[in-house]
Short mmCIF file of N, CA and C in Angstrom, two decimals:
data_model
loop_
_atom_site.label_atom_id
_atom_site.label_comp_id
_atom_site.label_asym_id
_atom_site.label_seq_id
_atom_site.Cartn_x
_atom_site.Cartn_y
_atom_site.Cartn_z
N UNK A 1 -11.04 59.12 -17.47
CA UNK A 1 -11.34 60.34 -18.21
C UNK A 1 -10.62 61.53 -17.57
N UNK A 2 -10.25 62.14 -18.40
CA UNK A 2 -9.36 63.18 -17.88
C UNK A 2 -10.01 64.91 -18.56
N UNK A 3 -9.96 65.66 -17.33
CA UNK A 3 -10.34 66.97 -17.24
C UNK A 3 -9.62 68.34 -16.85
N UNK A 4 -10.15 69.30 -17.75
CA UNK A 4 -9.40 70.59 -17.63
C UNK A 4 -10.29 71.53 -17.02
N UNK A 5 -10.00 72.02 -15.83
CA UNK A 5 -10.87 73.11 -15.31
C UNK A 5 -10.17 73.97 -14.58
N UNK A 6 -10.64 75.36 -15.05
CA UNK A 6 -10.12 76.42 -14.37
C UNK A 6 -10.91 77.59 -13.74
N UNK A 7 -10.21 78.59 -13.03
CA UNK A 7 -11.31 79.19 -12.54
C UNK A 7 -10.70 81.09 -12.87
N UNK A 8 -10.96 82.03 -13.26
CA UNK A 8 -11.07 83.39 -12.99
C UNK A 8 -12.81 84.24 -12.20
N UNK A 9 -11.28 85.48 -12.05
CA UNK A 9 -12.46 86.00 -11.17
C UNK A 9 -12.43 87.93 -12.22
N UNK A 10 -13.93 87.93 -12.63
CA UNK A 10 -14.13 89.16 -13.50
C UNK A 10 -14.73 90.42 -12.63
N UNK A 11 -13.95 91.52 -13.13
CA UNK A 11 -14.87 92.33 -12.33
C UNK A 11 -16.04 92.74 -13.38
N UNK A 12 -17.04 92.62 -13.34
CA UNK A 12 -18.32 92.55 -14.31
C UNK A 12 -19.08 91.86 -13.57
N UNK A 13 -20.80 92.71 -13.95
CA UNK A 13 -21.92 92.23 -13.89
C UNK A 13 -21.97 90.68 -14.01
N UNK A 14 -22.34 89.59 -13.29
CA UNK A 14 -22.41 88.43 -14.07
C UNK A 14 -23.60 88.07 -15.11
N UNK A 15 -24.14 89.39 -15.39
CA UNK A 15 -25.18 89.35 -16.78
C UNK A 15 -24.20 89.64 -17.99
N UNK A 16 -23.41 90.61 -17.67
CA UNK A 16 -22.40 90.69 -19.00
C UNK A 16 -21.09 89.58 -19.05
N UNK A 17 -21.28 88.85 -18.20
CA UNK A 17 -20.20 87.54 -18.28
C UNK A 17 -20.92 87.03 -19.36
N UNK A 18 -22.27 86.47 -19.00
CA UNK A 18 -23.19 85.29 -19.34
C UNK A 18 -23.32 85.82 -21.06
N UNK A 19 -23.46 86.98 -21.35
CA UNK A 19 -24.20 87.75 -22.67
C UNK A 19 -22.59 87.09 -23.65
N UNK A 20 -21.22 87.66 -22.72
CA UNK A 20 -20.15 87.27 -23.14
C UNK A 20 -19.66 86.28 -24.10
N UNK A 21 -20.23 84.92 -23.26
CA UNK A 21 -19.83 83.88 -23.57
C UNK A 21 -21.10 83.13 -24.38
N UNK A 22 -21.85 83.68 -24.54
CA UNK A 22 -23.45 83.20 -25.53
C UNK A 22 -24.02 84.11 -26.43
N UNK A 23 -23.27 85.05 -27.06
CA UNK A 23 -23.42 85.64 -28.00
C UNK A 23 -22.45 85.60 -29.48
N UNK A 24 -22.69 86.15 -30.62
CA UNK A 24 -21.41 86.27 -31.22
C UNK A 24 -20.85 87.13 -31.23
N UNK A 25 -20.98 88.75 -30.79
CA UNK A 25 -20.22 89.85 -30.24
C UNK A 25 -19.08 89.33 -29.62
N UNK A 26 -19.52 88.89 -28.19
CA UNK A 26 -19.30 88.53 -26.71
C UNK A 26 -17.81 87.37 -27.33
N UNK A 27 -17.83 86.17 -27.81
CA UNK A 27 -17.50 85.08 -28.40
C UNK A 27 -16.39 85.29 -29.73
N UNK A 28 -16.89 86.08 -30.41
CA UNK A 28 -16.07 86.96 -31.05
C UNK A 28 -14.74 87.97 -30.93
N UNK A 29 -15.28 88.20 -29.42
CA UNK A 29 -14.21 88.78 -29.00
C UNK A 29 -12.79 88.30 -28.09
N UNK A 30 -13.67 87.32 -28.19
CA UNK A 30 -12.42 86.54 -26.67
C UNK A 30 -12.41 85.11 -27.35
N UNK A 31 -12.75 84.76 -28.54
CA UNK A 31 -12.42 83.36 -28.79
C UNK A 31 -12.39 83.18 -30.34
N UNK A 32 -13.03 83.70 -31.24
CA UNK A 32 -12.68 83.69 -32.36
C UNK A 32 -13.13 84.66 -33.01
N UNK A 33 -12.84 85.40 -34.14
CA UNK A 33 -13.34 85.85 -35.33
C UNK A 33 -14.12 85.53 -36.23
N UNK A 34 -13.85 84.48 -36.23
CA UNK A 34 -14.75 83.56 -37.72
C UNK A 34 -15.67 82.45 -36.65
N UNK A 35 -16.80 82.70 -36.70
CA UNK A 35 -17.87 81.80 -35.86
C UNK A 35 -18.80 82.17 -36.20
N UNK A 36 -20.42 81.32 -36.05
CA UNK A 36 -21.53 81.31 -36.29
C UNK A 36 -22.30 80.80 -34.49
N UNK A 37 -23.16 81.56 -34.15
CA UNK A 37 -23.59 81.56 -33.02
C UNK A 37 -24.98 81.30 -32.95
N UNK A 38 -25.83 80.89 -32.44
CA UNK A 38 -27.40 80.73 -31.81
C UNK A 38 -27.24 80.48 -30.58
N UNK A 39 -27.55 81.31 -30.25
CA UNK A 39 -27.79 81.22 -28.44
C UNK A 39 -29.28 80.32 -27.71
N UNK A 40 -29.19 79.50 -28.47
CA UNK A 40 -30.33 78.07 -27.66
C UNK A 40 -30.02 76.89 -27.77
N UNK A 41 -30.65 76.42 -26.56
CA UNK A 41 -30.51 74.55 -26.34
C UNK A 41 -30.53 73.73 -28.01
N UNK A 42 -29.71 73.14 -28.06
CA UNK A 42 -29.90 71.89 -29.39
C UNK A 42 -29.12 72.69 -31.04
N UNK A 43 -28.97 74.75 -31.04
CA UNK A 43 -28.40 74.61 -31.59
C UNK A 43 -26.88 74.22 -32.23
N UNK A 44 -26.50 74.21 -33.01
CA UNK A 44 -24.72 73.94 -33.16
C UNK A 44 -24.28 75.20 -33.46
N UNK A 45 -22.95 75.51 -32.68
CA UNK A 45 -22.31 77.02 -33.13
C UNK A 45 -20.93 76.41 -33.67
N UNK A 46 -20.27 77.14 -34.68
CA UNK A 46 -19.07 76.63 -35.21
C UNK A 46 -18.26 77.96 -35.58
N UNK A 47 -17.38 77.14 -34.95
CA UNK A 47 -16.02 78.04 -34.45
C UNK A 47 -14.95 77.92 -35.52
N UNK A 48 -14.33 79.18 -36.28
CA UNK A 48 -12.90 78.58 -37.06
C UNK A 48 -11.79 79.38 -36.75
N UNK A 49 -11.16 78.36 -36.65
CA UNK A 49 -9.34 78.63 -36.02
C UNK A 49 -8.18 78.47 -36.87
N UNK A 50 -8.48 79.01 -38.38
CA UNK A 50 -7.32 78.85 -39.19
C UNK A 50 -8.23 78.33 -40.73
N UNK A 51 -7.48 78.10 -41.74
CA UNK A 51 -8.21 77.34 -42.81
C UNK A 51 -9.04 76.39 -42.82
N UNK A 52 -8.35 74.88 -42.01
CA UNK A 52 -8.91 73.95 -42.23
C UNK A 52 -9.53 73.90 -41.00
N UNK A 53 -9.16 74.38 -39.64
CA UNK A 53 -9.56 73.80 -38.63
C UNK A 53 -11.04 74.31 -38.04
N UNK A 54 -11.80 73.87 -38.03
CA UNK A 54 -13.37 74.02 -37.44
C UNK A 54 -13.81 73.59 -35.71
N UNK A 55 -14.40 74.04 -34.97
CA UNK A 55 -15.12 73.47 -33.94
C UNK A 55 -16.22 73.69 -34.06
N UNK A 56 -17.28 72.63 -34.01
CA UNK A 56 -18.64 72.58 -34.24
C UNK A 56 -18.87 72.06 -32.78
N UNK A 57 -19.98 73.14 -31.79
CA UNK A 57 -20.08 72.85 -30.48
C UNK A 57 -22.08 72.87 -30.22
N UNK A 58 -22.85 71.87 -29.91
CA UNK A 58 -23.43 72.18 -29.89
C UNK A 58 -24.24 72.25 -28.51
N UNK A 59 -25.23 73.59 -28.10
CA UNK A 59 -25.54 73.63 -26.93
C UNK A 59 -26.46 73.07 -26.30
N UNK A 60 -26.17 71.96 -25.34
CA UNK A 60 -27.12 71.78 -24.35
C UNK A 60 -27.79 71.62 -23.23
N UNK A 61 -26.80 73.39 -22.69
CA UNK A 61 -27.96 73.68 -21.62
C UNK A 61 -27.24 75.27 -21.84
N UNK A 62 -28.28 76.01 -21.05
CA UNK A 62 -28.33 77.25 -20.84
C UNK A 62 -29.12 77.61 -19.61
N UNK A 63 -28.76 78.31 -18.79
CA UNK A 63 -29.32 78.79 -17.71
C UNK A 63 -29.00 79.90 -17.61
N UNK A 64 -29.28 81.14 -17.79
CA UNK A 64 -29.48 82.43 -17.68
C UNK A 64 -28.61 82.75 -16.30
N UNK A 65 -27.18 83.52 -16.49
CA UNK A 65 -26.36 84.29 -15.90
C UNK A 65 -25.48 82.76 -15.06
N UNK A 66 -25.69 81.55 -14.90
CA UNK A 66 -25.88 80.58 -13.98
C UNK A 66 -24.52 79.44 -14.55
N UNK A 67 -25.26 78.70 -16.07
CA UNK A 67 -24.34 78.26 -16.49
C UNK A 67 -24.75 77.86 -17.87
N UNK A 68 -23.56 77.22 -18.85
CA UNK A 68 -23.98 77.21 -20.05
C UNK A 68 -23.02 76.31 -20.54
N UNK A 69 -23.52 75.13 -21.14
CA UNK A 69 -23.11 73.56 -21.78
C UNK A 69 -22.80 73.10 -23.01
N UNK A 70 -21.67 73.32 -23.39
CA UNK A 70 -21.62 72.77 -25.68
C UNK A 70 -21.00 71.45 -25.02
N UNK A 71 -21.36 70.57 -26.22
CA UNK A 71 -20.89 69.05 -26.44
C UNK A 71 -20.38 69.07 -28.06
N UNK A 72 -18.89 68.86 -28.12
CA UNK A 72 -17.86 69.23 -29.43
C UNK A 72 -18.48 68.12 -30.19
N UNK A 73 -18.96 68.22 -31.21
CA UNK A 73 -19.53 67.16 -32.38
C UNK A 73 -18.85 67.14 -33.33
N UNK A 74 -18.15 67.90 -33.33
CA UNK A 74 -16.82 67.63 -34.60
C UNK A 74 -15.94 69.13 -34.36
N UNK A 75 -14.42 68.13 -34.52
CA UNK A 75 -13.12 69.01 -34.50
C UNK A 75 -12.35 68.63 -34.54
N UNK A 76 -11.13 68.40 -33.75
CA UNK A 76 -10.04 67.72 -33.94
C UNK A 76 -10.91 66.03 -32.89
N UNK A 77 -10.37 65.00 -33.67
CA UNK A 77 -10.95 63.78 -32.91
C UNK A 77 -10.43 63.96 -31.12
N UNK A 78 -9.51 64.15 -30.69
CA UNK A 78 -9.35 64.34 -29.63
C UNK A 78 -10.78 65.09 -28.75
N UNK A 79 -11.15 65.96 -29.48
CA UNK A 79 -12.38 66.91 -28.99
C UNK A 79 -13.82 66.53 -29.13
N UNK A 80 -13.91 65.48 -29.69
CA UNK A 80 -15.28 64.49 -30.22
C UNK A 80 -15.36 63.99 -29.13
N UNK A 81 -16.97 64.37 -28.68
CA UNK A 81 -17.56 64.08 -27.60
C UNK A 81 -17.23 64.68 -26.28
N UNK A 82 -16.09 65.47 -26.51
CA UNK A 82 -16.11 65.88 -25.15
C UNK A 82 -17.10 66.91 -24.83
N UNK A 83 -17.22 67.71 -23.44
CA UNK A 83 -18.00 68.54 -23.18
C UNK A 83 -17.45 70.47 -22.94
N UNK A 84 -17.71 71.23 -22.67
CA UNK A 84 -17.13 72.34 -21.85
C UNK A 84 -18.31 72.61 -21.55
N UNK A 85 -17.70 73.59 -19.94
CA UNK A 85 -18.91 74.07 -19.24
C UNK A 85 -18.53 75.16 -18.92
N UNK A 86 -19.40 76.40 -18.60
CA UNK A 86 -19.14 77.28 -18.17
C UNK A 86 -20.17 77.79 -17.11
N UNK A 87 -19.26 77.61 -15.74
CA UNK A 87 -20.70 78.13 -14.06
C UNK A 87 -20.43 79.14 -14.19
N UNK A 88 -21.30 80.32 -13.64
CA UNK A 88 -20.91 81.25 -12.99
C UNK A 88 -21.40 81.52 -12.02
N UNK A 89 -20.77 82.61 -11.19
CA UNK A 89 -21.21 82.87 -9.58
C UNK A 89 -20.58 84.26 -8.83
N UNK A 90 -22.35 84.76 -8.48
CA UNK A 90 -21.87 86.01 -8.08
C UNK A 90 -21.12 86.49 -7.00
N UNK A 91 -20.08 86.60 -6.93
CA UNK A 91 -18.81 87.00 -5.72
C UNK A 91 -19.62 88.76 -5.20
N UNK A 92 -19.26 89.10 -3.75
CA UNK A 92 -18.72 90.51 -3.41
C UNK A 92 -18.19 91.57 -4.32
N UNK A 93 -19.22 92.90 -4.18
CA UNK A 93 -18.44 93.93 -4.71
C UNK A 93 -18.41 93.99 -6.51
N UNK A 94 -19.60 93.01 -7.05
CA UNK A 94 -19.41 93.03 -8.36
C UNK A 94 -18.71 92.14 -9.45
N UNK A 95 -17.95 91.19 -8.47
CA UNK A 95 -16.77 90.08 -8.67
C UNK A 95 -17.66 89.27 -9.67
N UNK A 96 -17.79 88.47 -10.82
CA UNK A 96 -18.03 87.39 -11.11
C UNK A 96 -17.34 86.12 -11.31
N UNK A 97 -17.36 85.09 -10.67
CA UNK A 97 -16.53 84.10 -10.57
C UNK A 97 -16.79 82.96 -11.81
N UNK A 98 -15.86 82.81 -12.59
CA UNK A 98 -16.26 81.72 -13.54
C UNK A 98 -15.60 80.51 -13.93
N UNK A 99 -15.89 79.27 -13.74
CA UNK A 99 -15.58 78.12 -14.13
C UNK A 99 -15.55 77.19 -15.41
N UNK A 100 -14.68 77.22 -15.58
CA UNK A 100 -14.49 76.51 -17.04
C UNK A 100 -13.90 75.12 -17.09
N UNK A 101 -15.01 73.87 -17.32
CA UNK A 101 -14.59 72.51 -17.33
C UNK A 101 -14.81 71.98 -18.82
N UNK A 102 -13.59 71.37 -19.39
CA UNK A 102 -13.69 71.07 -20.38
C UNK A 102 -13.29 69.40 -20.36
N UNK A 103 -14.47 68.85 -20.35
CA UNK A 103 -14.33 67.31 -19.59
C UNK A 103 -15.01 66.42 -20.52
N UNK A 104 -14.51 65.09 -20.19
CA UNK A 104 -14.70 63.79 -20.99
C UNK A 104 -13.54 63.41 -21.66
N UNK A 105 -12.24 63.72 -21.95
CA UNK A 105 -11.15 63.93 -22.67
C UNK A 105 -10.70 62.40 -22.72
N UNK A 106 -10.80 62.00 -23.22
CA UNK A 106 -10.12 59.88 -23.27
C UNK A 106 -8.59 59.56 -22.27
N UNK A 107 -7.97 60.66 -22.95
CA UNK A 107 -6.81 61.10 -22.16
C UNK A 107 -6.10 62.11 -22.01
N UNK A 108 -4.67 62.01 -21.12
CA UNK A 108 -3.92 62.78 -21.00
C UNK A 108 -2.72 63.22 -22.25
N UNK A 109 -2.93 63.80 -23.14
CA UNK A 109 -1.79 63.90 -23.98
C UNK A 109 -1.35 65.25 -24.52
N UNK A 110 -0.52 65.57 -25.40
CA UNK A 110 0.47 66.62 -25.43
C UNK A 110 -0.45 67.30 -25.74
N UNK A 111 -1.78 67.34 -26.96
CA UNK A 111 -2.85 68.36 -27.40
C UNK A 111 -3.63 68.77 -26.06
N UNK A 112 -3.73 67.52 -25.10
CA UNK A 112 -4.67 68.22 -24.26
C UNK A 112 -3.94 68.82 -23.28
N UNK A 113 -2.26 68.76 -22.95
CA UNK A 113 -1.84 69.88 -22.40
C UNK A 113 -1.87 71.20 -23.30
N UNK A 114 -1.63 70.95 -24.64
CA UNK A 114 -1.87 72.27 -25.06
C UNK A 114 -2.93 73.26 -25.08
N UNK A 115 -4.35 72.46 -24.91
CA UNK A 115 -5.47 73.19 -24.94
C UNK A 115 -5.77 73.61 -23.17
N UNK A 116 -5.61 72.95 -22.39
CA UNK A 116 -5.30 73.47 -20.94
C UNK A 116 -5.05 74.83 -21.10
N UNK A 117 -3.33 74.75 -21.54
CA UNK A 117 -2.49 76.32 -21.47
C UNK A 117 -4.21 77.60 -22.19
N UNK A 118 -4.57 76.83 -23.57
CA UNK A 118 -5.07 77.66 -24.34
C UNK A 118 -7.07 78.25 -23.38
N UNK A 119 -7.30 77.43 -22.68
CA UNK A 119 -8.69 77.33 -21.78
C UNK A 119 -7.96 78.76 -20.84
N UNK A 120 -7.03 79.06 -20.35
CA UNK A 120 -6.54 79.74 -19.71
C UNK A 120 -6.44 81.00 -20.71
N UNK A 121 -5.63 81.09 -21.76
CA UNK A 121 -5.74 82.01 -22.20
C UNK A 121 -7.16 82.24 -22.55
N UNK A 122 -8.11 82.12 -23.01
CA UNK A 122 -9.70 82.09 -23.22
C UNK A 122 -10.34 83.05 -21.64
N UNK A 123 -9.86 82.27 -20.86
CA UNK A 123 -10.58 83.03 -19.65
C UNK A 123 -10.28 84.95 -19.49
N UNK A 124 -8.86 84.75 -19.46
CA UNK A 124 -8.07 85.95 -19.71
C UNK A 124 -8.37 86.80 -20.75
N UNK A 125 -8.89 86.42 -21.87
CA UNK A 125 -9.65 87.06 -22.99
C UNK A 125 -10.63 87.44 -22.14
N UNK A 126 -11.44 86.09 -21.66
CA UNK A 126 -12.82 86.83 -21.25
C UNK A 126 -13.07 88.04 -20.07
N UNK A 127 -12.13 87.72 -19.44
CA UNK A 127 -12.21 89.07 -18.72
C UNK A 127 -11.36 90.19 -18.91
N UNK A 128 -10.05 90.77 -20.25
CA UNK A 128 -10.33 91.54 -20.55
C UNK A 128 -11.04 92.65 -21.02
N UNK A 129 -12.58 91.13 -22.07
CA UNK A 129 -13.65 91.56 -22.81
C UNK A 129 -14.05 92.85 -21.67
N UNK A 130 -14.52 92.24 -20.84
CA UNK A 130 -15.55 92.22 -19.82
C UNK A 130 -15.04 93.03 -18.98
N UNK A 131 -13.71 93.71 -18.76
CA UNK A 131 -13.70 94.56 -17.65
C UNK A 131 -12.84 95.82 -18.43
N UNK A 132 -12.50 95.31 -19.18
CA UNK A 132 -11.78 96.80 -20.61
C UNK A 132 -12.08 96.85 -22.00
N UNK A 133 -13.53 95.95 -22.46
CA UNK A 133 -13.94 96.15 -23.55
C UNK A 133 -13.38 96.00 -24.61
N UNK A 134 -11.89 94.92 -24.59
CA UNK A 134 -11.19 94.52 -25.80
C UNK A 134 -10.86 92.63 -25.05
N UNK A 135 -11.03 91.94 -25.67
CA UNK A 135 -10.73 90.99 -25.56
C UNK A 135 -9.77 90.52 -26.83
N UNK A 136 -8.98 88.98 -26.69
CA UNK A 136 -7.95 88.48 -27.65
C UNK A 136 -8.10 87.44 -28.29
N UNK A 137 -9.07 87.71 -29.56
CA UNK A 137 -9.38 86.44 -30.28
C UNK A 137 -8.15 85.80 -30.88
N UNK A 138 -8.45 84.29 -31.06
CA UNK A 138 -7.18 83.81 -32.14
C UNK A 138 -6.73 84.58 -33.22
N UNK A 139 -7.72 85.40 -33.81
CA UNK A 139 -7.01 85.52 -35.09
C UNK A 139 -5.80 86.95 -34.43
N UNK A 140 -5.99 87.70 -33.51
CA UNK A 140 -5.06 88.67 -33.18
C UNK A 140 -3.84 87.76 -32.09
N UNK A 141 -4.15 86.44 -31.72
CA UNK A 141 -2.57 86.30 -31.31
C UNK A 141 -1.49 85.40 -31.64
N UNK A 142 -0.51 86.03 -31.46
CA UNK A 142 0.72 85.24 -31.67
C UNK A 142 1.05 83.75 -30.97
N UNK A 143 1.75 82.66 -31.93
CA UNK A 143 1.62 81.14 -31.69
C UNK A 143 2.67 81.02 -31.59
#
């Protein structure tokens, strides 16, 4: 099984990381435009990235500022069944440190280098959100 994990470091509260990435404001801003959100265990949030393409992620776990768990139930088959995670952890001086594992992947192949590059750009959204109040959803960038 093969895994993508990366790490940034935000300058932000790690309460406004956490609100970030589990809201549809927050989610909206750094990952898509077109999404449907519930912020609790067992619901499904679904994400759209173009006409046809959908991610349906649903959550199961949440831990308040700590960490937070979707399992992909439908999207591109490559993404069926896998997981993403998101830790966080409070650094010095206001720092929030955040981890992003997007694991279970069957294998290594050209989509899942492409979504690597794209987990990276996501983080970088998220801490524009979060430390200049504009983040870079899909629908504002260039492919």
């Amino acid at each position: 099984m093969e895994k993508i994990e990366h790490i940034n470091y935000i300058k932000a509260p790690i309460s406004k990381v956490y609100e970030a990435l589990t809201t549809r404001e927050g989610l909206g801003n750094i990952w898509t435009t077109d999404l449907t959100v519930q912020n609790e265990v067992g619901a499904i949030s679904d994400f759209g990235f173009g006409k046809d393409d959908r991610v349906l992620m649903k959550i199961t776990e949440l831990m308040e500022n700590t960490r937070i768990e979707w399992l992909c139930t439908d999207s591109d088959p490559e993404w069926i069944g896998t997981g993403v995670s998101f830790e966080l952890f409070e650094r010095k001086n206001g720092i929030t440190a955040v981890v992003l594992k997007h694991f279970n992947w069957r294998e290594l192949t050209e989509f899942y280098q492409w979504c690597n590059y794209n987990w990276a750009m996501f983080l970088l959204s998220l801490k524009d959100y979060c430390e200049k109040g504009e983040g870079l959803p899909y629908q504002e960038r260039e492919f």
